[in-house]
Amino acid sequence: MKIQTIATQPFNDQKPGTSGLRKKVKIFQQPHYLENFVQSIFHIASPIAGQLLVVGGDGRYYNKQAIQIILKMAAAQGVAKILVGQNGLLSTPAVSALIRKQKAAGGLILSASHNPGGPDEDFGIKFNIQNGGPAPTSFTEAVYKYSNNISSYKILETADIDLNTLGPSKMGDMQIEVVDPVSNYAALMAHLFDFNRIKSMFDSGFSMRFDAMHAITGPYAVEILENVLGAAPGTVINAVPLEDFGGGHPDPNLKHAHELVKLLSGNSAHSFGAASDGDGDRNMILGQNFFVTPSDSLAIMAANAHLLPGYKNGLSGVARSMPTSTAVDKVAEKLGIECYETPTGWKFFGNLLDDNKITLCGEESFGSGSDHVREKDGLWAVLFWLNLLAIKKQSVSRIVTEHWARFGRNYYCRHDYEAIDSQVANDLMQYLLQSLSELQGQTFNNYTIEMCDDFSYTDPVDNSISDHQGIRLLFSDGSRIVYRLSGTGTEGATLRVYIEKFEPEVSLQSGETQQVLADLIEIANNIAQIHTRTGRTDPDVIT
Ligand code: G16
């Protein structure tokens, strides 16, 4: 067993996006590609010799091979011990929980989140720091810079270890412990929620379906929902994690979780439906024939958190990403707590959570979470809703419509134009930027732009500044249009357009979202010249 120093050359394309480095598997499989990036992380995270790390992934294609490489490289760096999920599996929130519980120096998560998996699909890697959350921009930028000048990496020449058997082993001087991916996470959930109450609800015949989409949450959901809480066997569908997610797209939205949507449609036998994504940090919440938008879900959680054991002392504050609807702002105002508006990316919540400025946070992109970990957490959100349903004894739609009646309703949707030419996308954003001063004060079809800008965020804890986080058009009636380019795609560029309109007085019979937002959608398309510039007449995905 010998530590080898391997000569390498930079690839110059290892710039992490919104959430780590995501590329096609084939790119990661190039000789030295993963190694260069891992060495760069280890260099910036140093000193990591003598430290404890956590490693795991969502089980997608190349997960196991990548873990073996990372273990050998960590051993060569003198890392003291690594906790690795059995079979290489750990959900993103479970990694965060383990880092925190075991006071590890950090962890590596192998996932491309909601992107498809398989030999021709996507892979990804990101580093989480000591607080359990994604590394901040200063760290990821330093990693990128290092990767552009890398000339060698270190790796231990040794055989692969067995990832299937629980327990300790060794690689050189480094200890490895293969851990059960679920138990620590399940114990944390039992501490936050009233499991007895949820169990009684299932015992009295409550029926739900959870779609694990053949991704990481299968084993977690079977254990917690079926084994611990007593939900009927078969409650969790697509429960077995597969390397290609069964050929599906593990993104819990109305388009990709269509099997679940169908199960909750019509005269459904189920009162509740939920799904999570590839790595278990996203969630979608459904009632019978009813979709809860992620922005509404966050607002409803904030309004009711005090009813749940883990949050019985109330919330210190809340936060949402800028494009997320302002529904949660209305709740914060009523509760008399602060609501922070951050750029897209979970890492921006880290300082606010660490500094106890917020307890709860969320995003329009099907993510919500709290101070229990430093990642968004899919199954946590599902348990939150189950606990709420068990307390309120009302349907999902009733809870939401009563919330609207109390706080008003933020009609909201997001239009995604995927895999458009990167140059076209950048030109469109540039054009918008240049139009900002002209747009100010203009009226389109009765909507007057009161303020527009290129969103910039100053972190209230460390004062770091993040510029160019999306273009906001704020209208005088509280409506908003936001444009930004996704930081998680792996093909061309994805343009996201977010459209929102606030209605203070809502009747239960109010119109369909797309109908209510029709004028604003047209304004959004016209202002950015989306159709002429992209050649697309319709978005690929509407959420
Ligand atoms: C990541 C980030 C989220 C972000 C989402 C979408 O989530 O952690 O904060 O909202 O990407 O980002 P974008 O709009 O740039 O594509 P995940 O679930 O992909 O890790």
mmCIF file with all atom_site columns, N, CA, C and O in Angstrom, residues 128-164:
data_model
loop_
_atom_site.group_PDB
_atom_site.id
_atom_site.type_symbol
_atom_site.label_atom_id
_atom_site.label_alt_id
_atom_site.label_comp_id
_atom_site.label_asym_id
_atom_site.label_entity_id
_atom_site.label_seq_id
_atom_site.pdbx_PDB_ins_code
_atom_site.Cartn_x
_atom_site.Cartn_y
_atom_site.Cartn_z
_atom_site.occupancy
_atom_site.B_iso_or_equiv
_atom_site.pdbx_formal_charge
_atom_site.auth_seq_id
_atom_site.auth_comp_id
_atom_site.auth_asym_id
_atom_site.auth_atom_id
_atom_site.pdbx_PDB_model_num
ATOM 1   N N  . ASN A 1 128 ? -19.660 19.809 1.904   1.00 0.00 ? 128 ASN A N  1
ATOM 2   C CA . ASN A 1 128 ? -20.358 20.511 2.987   1.00 0.00 ? 128 ASN A CA 1
ATOM 3   C C  . ASN A 1 128 ? -19.396 20.741 4.135   1.00 0.00 ? 128 ASN A C  1
ATOM 4   O O  . ASN A 1 128 ? -18.560 19.886 4.437   1.00 0.00 ? 128 ASN A O  1
ATOM 5   N N  . ILE A 1 129 ? -19.529 21.888 4.770   1.00 0.00 ? 129 ILE A N  1
ATOM 6   C CA . ILE A 1 129 ? -18.574 22.265 5.819   1.00 0.00 ? 129 ILE A CA 1
ATOM 7   C C  . ILE A 1 129 ? -19.053 21.799 7.195   1.00 0.00 ? 129 ILE A C  1
ATOM 8   O O  . ILE A 1 129 ? -20.092 21.149 7.314   1.00 0.00 ? 129 ILE A O  1
ATOM 9   N N  . GLN A 1 130 ? -18.292 22.174 8.185   1.00 0.00 ? 130 GLN A N  1
ATOM 10  C CA . GLN A 1 130 ? -18.503 21.756 9.574   1.00 0.00 ? 130 GLN A CA 1
ATOM 11  C C  . GLN A 1 130 ? -19.920 21.969 10.117  1.00 0.00 ? 130 GLN A C  1
ATOM 12  O O  . GLN A 1 130 ? -20.387 21.208 10.946  1.00 0.00 ? 130 GLN A O  1
ATOM 13  N N  . ASN A 1 131 ? -20.600 23.023 9.654   1.00 0.00 ? 131 ASN A N  1
ATOM 14  C CA . ASN A 1 131 ? -21.958 23.261 10.163  1.00 0.00 ? 131 ASN A CA 1
ATOM 15  C C  . ASN A 1 131 ? -22.974 22.334 9.492   1.00 0.00 ? 131 ASN A C  1
ATOM 16  O O  . ASN A 1 131 ? -24.159 22.386 9.790   1.00 0.00 ? 131 ASN A O  1
ATOM 17  N N  . GLY A 1 132 ? -22.503 21.499 8.556   1.00 0.00 ? 132 GLY A N  1
ATOM 18  C CA . GLY A 1 132 ? -23.393 20.564 7.864   1.00 0.00 ? 132 GLY A CA 1
ATOM 19  C C  . GLY A 1 132 ? -23.964 21.122 6.581   1.00 0.00 ? 132 GLY A C  1
ATOM 20  O O  . GLY A 1 132 ? -24.697 20.433 5.871   1.00 0.00 ? 132 GLY A O  1
ATOM 21  N N  . GLY A 1 133 ? -23.653 22.369 6.268   1.00 0.00 ? 133 GLY A N  1
ATOM 22  C CA . GLY A 1 133 ? -24.239 23.010 5.088   1.00 0.00 ? 133 GLY A CA 1
ATOM 23  C C  . GLY A 1 133 ? -23.271 23.122 3.925   1.00 0.00 ? 133 GLY A C  1
ATOM 24  O O  . GLY A 1 133 ? -22.058 22.938 4.088   1.00 0.00 ? 133 GLY A O  1
ATOM 25  N N  . PRO A 1 134 ? -23.814 23.438 2.733   1.00 0.00 ? 134 PRO A N  1
ATOM 26  C CA . PRO A 1 134 ? -22.962 23.600 1.556   1.00 0.00 ? 134 PRO A CA 1
ATOM 27  C C  . PRO A 1 134 ? -21.905 24.658 1.799   1.00 0.00 ? 134 PRO A C  1
ATOM 28  O O  . PRO A 1 134 ? -22.160 25.671 2.457   1.00 0.00 ? 134 PRO A O  1
ATOM 29  N N  . ALA A 1 135 ? -20.715 24.409 1.272   1.00 0.00 ? 135 ALA A N  1
ATOM 30  C CA . ALA A 1 135 ? -19.626 25.370 1.431   1.00 0.00 ? 135 ALA A CA 1
ATOM 31  C C  . ALA A 1 135 ? -20.026 26.715 0.832   1.00 0.00 ? 135 ALA A C  1
ATOM 32  O O  . ALA A 1 135 ? -20.714 26.758 -0.190  1.00 0.00 ? 135 ALA A O  1
ATOM 33  N N  . PRO A 1 136 ? -19.609 27.814 1.459   1.00 0.00 ? 136 PRO A N  1
ATOM 34  C CA . PRO A 1 136 ? -19.978 29.136 0.923   1.00 0.00 ? 136 PRO A CA 1
ATOM 35  C C  . PRO A 1 136 ? -19.244 29.443 -0.383  1.00 0.00 ? 136 PRO A C  1
ATOM 36  O O  . PRO A 1 136 ? -18.287 28.766 -0.747  1.00 0.00 ? 136 PRO A O  1
ATOM 37  N N  . THR A 1 137 ? -19.693 30.503 -1.042  1.00 0.00 ? 137 THR A N  1
ATOM 38  C CA . THR A 1 137 ? -19.125 30.870 -2.345  1.00 0.00 ? 137 THR A CA 1
ATOM 39  C C  . THR A 1 137 ? -17.617 31.098 -2.262  1.00 0.00 ? 137 THR A C  1
ATOM 40  O O  . THR A 1 137 ? -16.883 30.714 -3.174  1.00 0.00 ? 137 THR A O  1
ATOM 41  N N  . SER A 1 138 ? -17.146 31.705 -1.162  1.00 0.00 ? 138 SER A N  1
ATOM 42  C CA . SER A 1 138 ? -15.706 31.976 -1.061  1.00 0.00 ? 138 SER A CA 1
ATOM 43  C C  . SER A 1 138 ? -14.921 30.661 -1.150  1.00 0.00 ? 138 SER A C  1
ATOM 44  O O  . SER A 1 138 ? -13.871 30.584 -1.794  1.00 0.00 ? 138 SER A O  1
ATOM 45  N N  . PHE A 1 139 ? -15.468 29.592 -0.557  1.00 0.00 ? 139 PHE A N  1
ATOM 46  C CA . PHE A 1 139 ? -14.812 28.284 -0.584  1.00 0.00 ? 139 PHE A CA 1
ATOM 47  C C  . PHE A 1 139 ? -14.863 27.697 -2.001  1.00 0.00 ? 139 PHE A C  1
ATOM 48  O O  . PHE A 1 139 ? -13.847 27.257 -2.545  1.00 0.00 ? 139 PHE A O  1
ATOM 49  N N  . THR A 1 140 ? -16.065 27.705 -2.600  1.00 0.00 ? 140 THR A N  1
ATOM 50  C CA . THR A 1 140 ? -16.199 27.058 -3.914  1.00 0.00 ? 140 THR A CA 1
ATOM 51  C C  . THR A 1 140 ? -15.389 27.809 -4.985  1.00 0.00 ? 140 THR A C  1
ATOM 52  O O  . THR A 1 140 ? -14.837 27.202 -5.890  1.00 0.00 ? 140 THR A O  1
ATOM 53  N N  . GLU A 1 141 ? -15.297 29.123 -4.833  1.00 0.00 ? 141 GLU A N  1
ATOM 54  C CA . GLU A 1 141 ? -14.489 29.906 -5.783  1.00 0.00 ? 141 GLU A CA 1
ATOM 55  C C  . GLU A 1 141 ? -13.009 29.546 -5.631  1.00 0.00 ? 141 GLU A C  1
ATOM 56  O O  . GLU A 1 141 ? -12.277 29.439 -6.613  1.00 0.00 ? 141 GLU A O  1
ATOM 57  N N  . ALA A 1 142 ? -12.579 29.359 -4.378  1.00 0.00 ? 142 ALA A N  1
ATOM 58  C CA . ALA A 1 142 ? -11.174 29.003 -4.125  1.00 0.00 ? 142 ALA A CA 1
ATOM 59  C C  . ALA A 1 142 ? -10.873 27.610 -4.699  1.00 0.00 ? 142 ALA A C  1
ATOM 60  O O  . ALA A 1 142 ? -9.794  27.381 -5.265  1.00 0.00 ? 142 ALA A O  1
ATOM 61  N N  . VAL A 1 143 ? -11.840 26.700 -4.588  1.00 0.00 ? 143 VAL A N  1
ATOM 62  C CA . VAL A 1 143 ? -11.668 25.353 -5.148  1.00 0.00 ? 143 VAL A CA 1
ATOM 63  C C  . VAL A 1 143 ? -11.510 25.449 -6.667  1.00 0.00 ? 143 VAL A C  1
ATOM 64  O O  . VAL A 1 143 ? -10.630 24.824 -7.274  1.00 0.00 ? 143 VAL A O  1
ATOM 65  N N  . TYR A 1 144 ? -12.363 26.251 -7.268  1.00 0.00 ? 144 TYR A N  1
ATOM 66  C CA . TYR A 1 144 ? -12.323 26.418 -8.736  1.00 0.00 ? 144 TYR A CA 1
ATOM 67  C C  . TYR A 1 144 ? -10.961 26.965 -9.183  1.00 0.00 ? 144 TYR A C  1
ATOM 68  O O  . TYR A 1 144 ? -10.340 26.458 -10.117 1.00 0.00 ? 144 TYR A O  1
ATOM 69  N N  . LYS A 1 145 ? -10.520 27.962 -8.454  1.00 0.00 ? 145 LYS A N  1
ATOM 70  C CA . LYS A 1 145 ? -9.238  28.598 -8.781  1.00 0.00 ? 145 LYS A CA 1
ATOM 71  C C  . LYS A 1 145 ? -8.103  27.565 -8.672  1.00 0.00 ? 145 LYS A C  1
ATOM 72  O O  . LYS A 1 145 ? -7.247  27.463 -9.556  1.00 0.00 ? 145 LYS A O  1
ATOM 73  N N  . TYR A 1 146 ? -8.125  26.800 -7.606  1.00 0.00 ? 146 TYR A N  1
ATOM 74  C CA . TYR A 1 146 ? -7.070  25.795 -7.401  1.00 0.00 ? 146 TYR A CA 1
ATOM 75  C C  . TYR A 1 146 ? -7.109  24.761 -8.532  1.00 0.00 ? 146 TYR A C  1
ATOM 76  O O  . TYR A 1 146 ? -6.070  24.352 -9.061  1.00 0.00 ? 146 TYR A O  1
ATOM 77  N N  . SER A 1 147 ? -8.356  24.350 -8.903  1.00 0.00 ? 147 SER A N  1
ATOM 78  C CA . SER A 1 147 ? -8.493  23.308 -9.935  1.00 0.00 ? 147 SER A CA 1
ATOM 79  C C  . SER A 1 147 ? -7.959  23.790 -11.287 1.00 0.00 ? 147 SER A C  1
ATOM 80  O O  . SER A 1 147 ? -7.595  22.991 -12.136 1.00 0.00 ? 147 SER A O  1
ATOM 81  N N  . ASN A 1 148 ? -7.922  25.100 -11.486 1.00 0.00 ? 148 ASN A N  1
ATOM 82  C CA . ASN A 1 148 ? -7.412  25.644 -12.751 1.00 0.00 ? 148 ASN A CA 1
ATOM 83  C C  . ASN A 1 148 ? -5.888  25.667 -12.818 1.00 0.00 ? 148 ASN A C  1
ATOM 84  O O  . ASN A 1 148 ? -5.313  25.996 -13.863 1.00 0.00 ? 148 ASN A O  1
ATOM 85  N N  . ASN A 1 149 ? -5.249  25.365 -11.697 1.00 0.00 ? 149 ASN A N  1
ATOM 86  C CA . ASN A 1 149 ? -3.770  25.375 -11.675 1.00 0.00 ? 149 ASN A CA 1
ATOM 87  C C  . ASN A 1 149 ? -3.192  24.067 -11.159 1.00 0.00 ? 149 ASN A C  1
ATOM 88  O O  . ASN A 1 149 ? -2.003  23.973 -10.900 1.00 0.00 ? 149 ASN A O  1
ATOM 89  N N  . ILE A 1 150 ? -4.034  23.067 -10.991 1.00 0.00 ? 150 ILE A N  1
ATOM 90  C CA . ILE A 1 150 ? -3.585  21.829 -10.353 1.00 0.00 ? 150 ILE A CA 1
ATOM 91  C C  . ILE A 1 150 ? -2.547  21.104 -11.226 1.00 0.00 ? 150 ILE A C  1
ATOM 92  O O  . ILE A 1 150 ? -2.662  21.085 -12.459 1.00 0.00 ? 150 ILE A O  1
ATOM 93  N N  . SER A 1 151 ? -1.554  20.525 -10.572 1.00 0.00 ? 151 SER A N  1
ATOM 94  C CA . SER A 1 151 ? -0.553  19.786 -11.361 1.00 0.00 ? 151 SER A CA 1
ATOM 95  C C  . SER A 1 151 ? -0.375  18.355 -10.859 1.00 0.00 ? 151 SER A C  1
ATOM 96  O O  . SER A 1 151 ? 0.234   17.528 -11.530 1.00 0.00 ? 151 SER A O  1
ATOM 97  N N  . SER A 1 152 ? -0.900  18.046 -9.659  1.00 0.00 ? 152 SER A N  1
ATOM 98  C CA . SER A 1 152 ? -0.800  16.658 -9.181  1.00 0.00 ? 152 SER A CA 1
ATOM 99  C C  . SER A 1 152 ? -1.830  16.404 -8.089  1.00 0.00 ? 152 SER A C  1
ATOM 100 O O  . SER A 1 152 ? -2.383  17.349 -7.515  1.00 0.00 ? 152 SER A O  1
ATOM 101 N N  . TYR A 1 153 ? -2.107  15.149 -7.854  1.00 0.00 ? 153 TYR A N  1
ATOM 102 C CA . TYR A 1 153 ? -2.951  14.776 -6.718  1.00 0.00 ? 153 TYR A CA 1
ATOM 103 C C  . TYR A 1 153 ? -2.380  13.526 -6.074  1.00 0.00 ? 153 TYR A C  1
ATOM 104 O O  . TYR A 1 153 ? -1.586  12.805 -6.677  1.00 0.00 ? 153 TYR A O  1
ATOM 105 N N  . LYS A 1 154 ? -2.833  13.277 -4.840  1.00 0.00 ? 154 LYS A N  1
ATOM 106 C CA . LYS A 1 154 ? -2.327  12.120 -4.088  1.00 0.00 ? 154 LYS A CA 1
ATOM 107 C C  . LYS A 1 154 ? -3.430  11.083 -3.932  1.00 0.00 ? 154 LYS A C  1
ATOM 108 O O  . LYS A 1 154 ? -4.583  11.428 -3.657  1.00 0.00 ? 154 LYS A O  1
ATOM 109 N N  . ILE A 1 155 ? -3.031  9.817  -4.076  1.00 0.00 ? 155 ILE A N  1
ATOM 110 C CA . ILE A 1 155 ? -4.004  8.735  -3.920  1.00 0.00 ? 155 ILE A CA 1
ATOM 111 C C  . ILE A 1 155 ? -3.292  7.498  -3.369  1.00 0.00 ? 155 ILE A C  1
ATOM 112 O O  . ILE A 1 155 ? -2.135  7.236  -3.726  1.00 0.00 ? 155 ILE A O  1
ATOM 113 N N  . LEU A 1 156 ? -3.981  6.775  -2.503  1.00 0.00 ? 156 LEU A N  1
ATOM 114 C CA . LEU A 1 156 ? -3.396  5.561  -1.934  1.00 0.00 ? 156 LEU A CA 1
ATOM 115 C C  . LEU A 1 156 ? -3.638  4.405  -2.897  1.00 0.00 ? 156 LEU A C  1
ATOM 116 O O  . LEU A 1 156 ? -4.759  4.190  -3.358  1.00 0.00 ? 156 LEU A O  1
ATOM 117 N N  . GLU A 1 157 ? -2.562  3.687  -3.169  1.00 0.00 ? 157 GLU A N  1
ATOM 118 C CA . GLU A 1 157 ? -2.697  2.538  -4.064  1.00 0.00 ? 157 GLU A CA 1
ATOM 119 C C  . GLU A 1 157 ? -3.148  1.346  -3.219  1.00 0.00 ? 157 GLU A C  1
ATOM 120 O O  . GLU A 1 157 ? -2.367  0.818  -2.423  1.00 0.00 ? 157 GLU A O  1
ATOM 121 N N  . THR A 1 158 ? -4.393  0.991  -3.336  1.00 0.00 ? 158 THR A N  1
ATOM 122 C CA . THR A 1 158 ? -4.938  -0.070 -2.489  1.00 0.00 ? 158 THR A CA 1
ATOM 123 C C  . THR A 1 158 ? -6.219  -0.619 -3.107  1.00 0.00 ? 158 THR A C  1
ATOM 124 O O  . THR A 1 158 ? -6.779  -0.009 -4.039  1.00 0.00 ? 158 THR A O  1
ATOM 125 N N  . ALA A 1 159 ? -6.705  -1.733 -2.576  1.00 0.00 ? 159 ALA A N  1
ATOM 126 C CA . ALA A 1 159 ? -7.938  -2.329 -3.108  1.00 0.00 ? 159 ALA A CA 1
ATOM 127 C C  . ALA A 1 159 ? -9.161  -1.552 -2.614  1.00 0.00 ? 159 ALA A C  1
ATOM 128 O O  . ALA A 1 159 ? -9.095  -0.848 -1.604  1.00 0.00 ? 159 ALA A O  1
ATOM 129 N N  . ASP A 1 160 ? -10.276 -1.693 -3.342  1.00 0.00 ? 160 ASP A N  1
ATOM 130 C CA . ASP A 1 160 ? -11.543 -1.099 -2.903  1.00 0.00 ? 160 ASP A CA 1
ATOM 131 C C  . ASP A 1 160 ? -11.964 -1.721 -1.578  1.00 0.00 ? 160 ASP A C  1
ATOM 132 O O  . ASP A 1 160 ? -11.594 -2.851 -1.269  1.00 0.00 ? 160 ASP A O  1
ATOM 133 N N  . ILE A 1 161 ? -12.770 -0.984 -0.798  1.00 0.00 ? 161 ILE A N  1
ATOM 134 C CA . ILE A 1 161 ? -13.308 -1.605 0.413   1.00 0.00 ? 161 ILE A CA 1
ATOM 135 C C  . ILE A 1 161 ? -14.756 -2.044 0.167   1.00 0.00 ? 161 ILE A C  1
ATOM 136 O O  . ILE A 1 161 ? -15.407 -1.598 -0.776  1.00 0.00 ? 161 ILE A O  1
ATOM 137 N N  . ASP A 1 162 ? -15.218 -2.920 1.040   1.00 0.00 ? 162 ASP A N  1
ATOM 138 C CA . ASP A 1 162 ? -16.595 -3.426 0.932   1.00 0.00 ? 162 ASP A CA 1
ATOM 139 C C  . ASP A 1 162 ? -17.548 -2.383 1.520   1.00 0.00 ? 162 ASP A C  1
ATOM 140 O O  . ASP A 1 162 ? -17.497 -2.093 2.713   1.00 0.00 ? 162 ASP A O  1
ATOM 141 N N  . LEU A 1 163 ? -18.395 -1.818 0.679   1.00 0.00 ? 163 LEU A N  1
ATOM 142 C CA . LEU A 1 163 ? -19.329 -0.776 1.145   1.00 0.00 ? 163 LEU A CA 1
ATOM 143 C C  . LEU A 1 163 ? -20.647 -1.374 1.644   1.00 0.00 ? 163 LEU A C  1
ATOM 144 O O  . LEU A 1 163 ? -21.502 -0.649 2.145   1.00 0.00 ? 163 LEU A O  1
ATOM 145 N N  . ASN A 1 164 ? -20.801 -2.690 1.470   1.00 0.00 ? 164 ASN A N  1
ATOM 146 C CA . ASN A 1 164 ? -22.102 -3.294 1.799   1.00 0.00 ? 164 ASN A CA 1
ATOM 147 C C  . ASN A 1 164 ? -22.232 -3.692 3.254   1.00 0.00 ? 164 ASN A C  1
ATOM 148 O O  . ASN A 1 164 ? -23.336 -3.774 3.779   1.00 0.00 ? 164 ASN A O  1
#
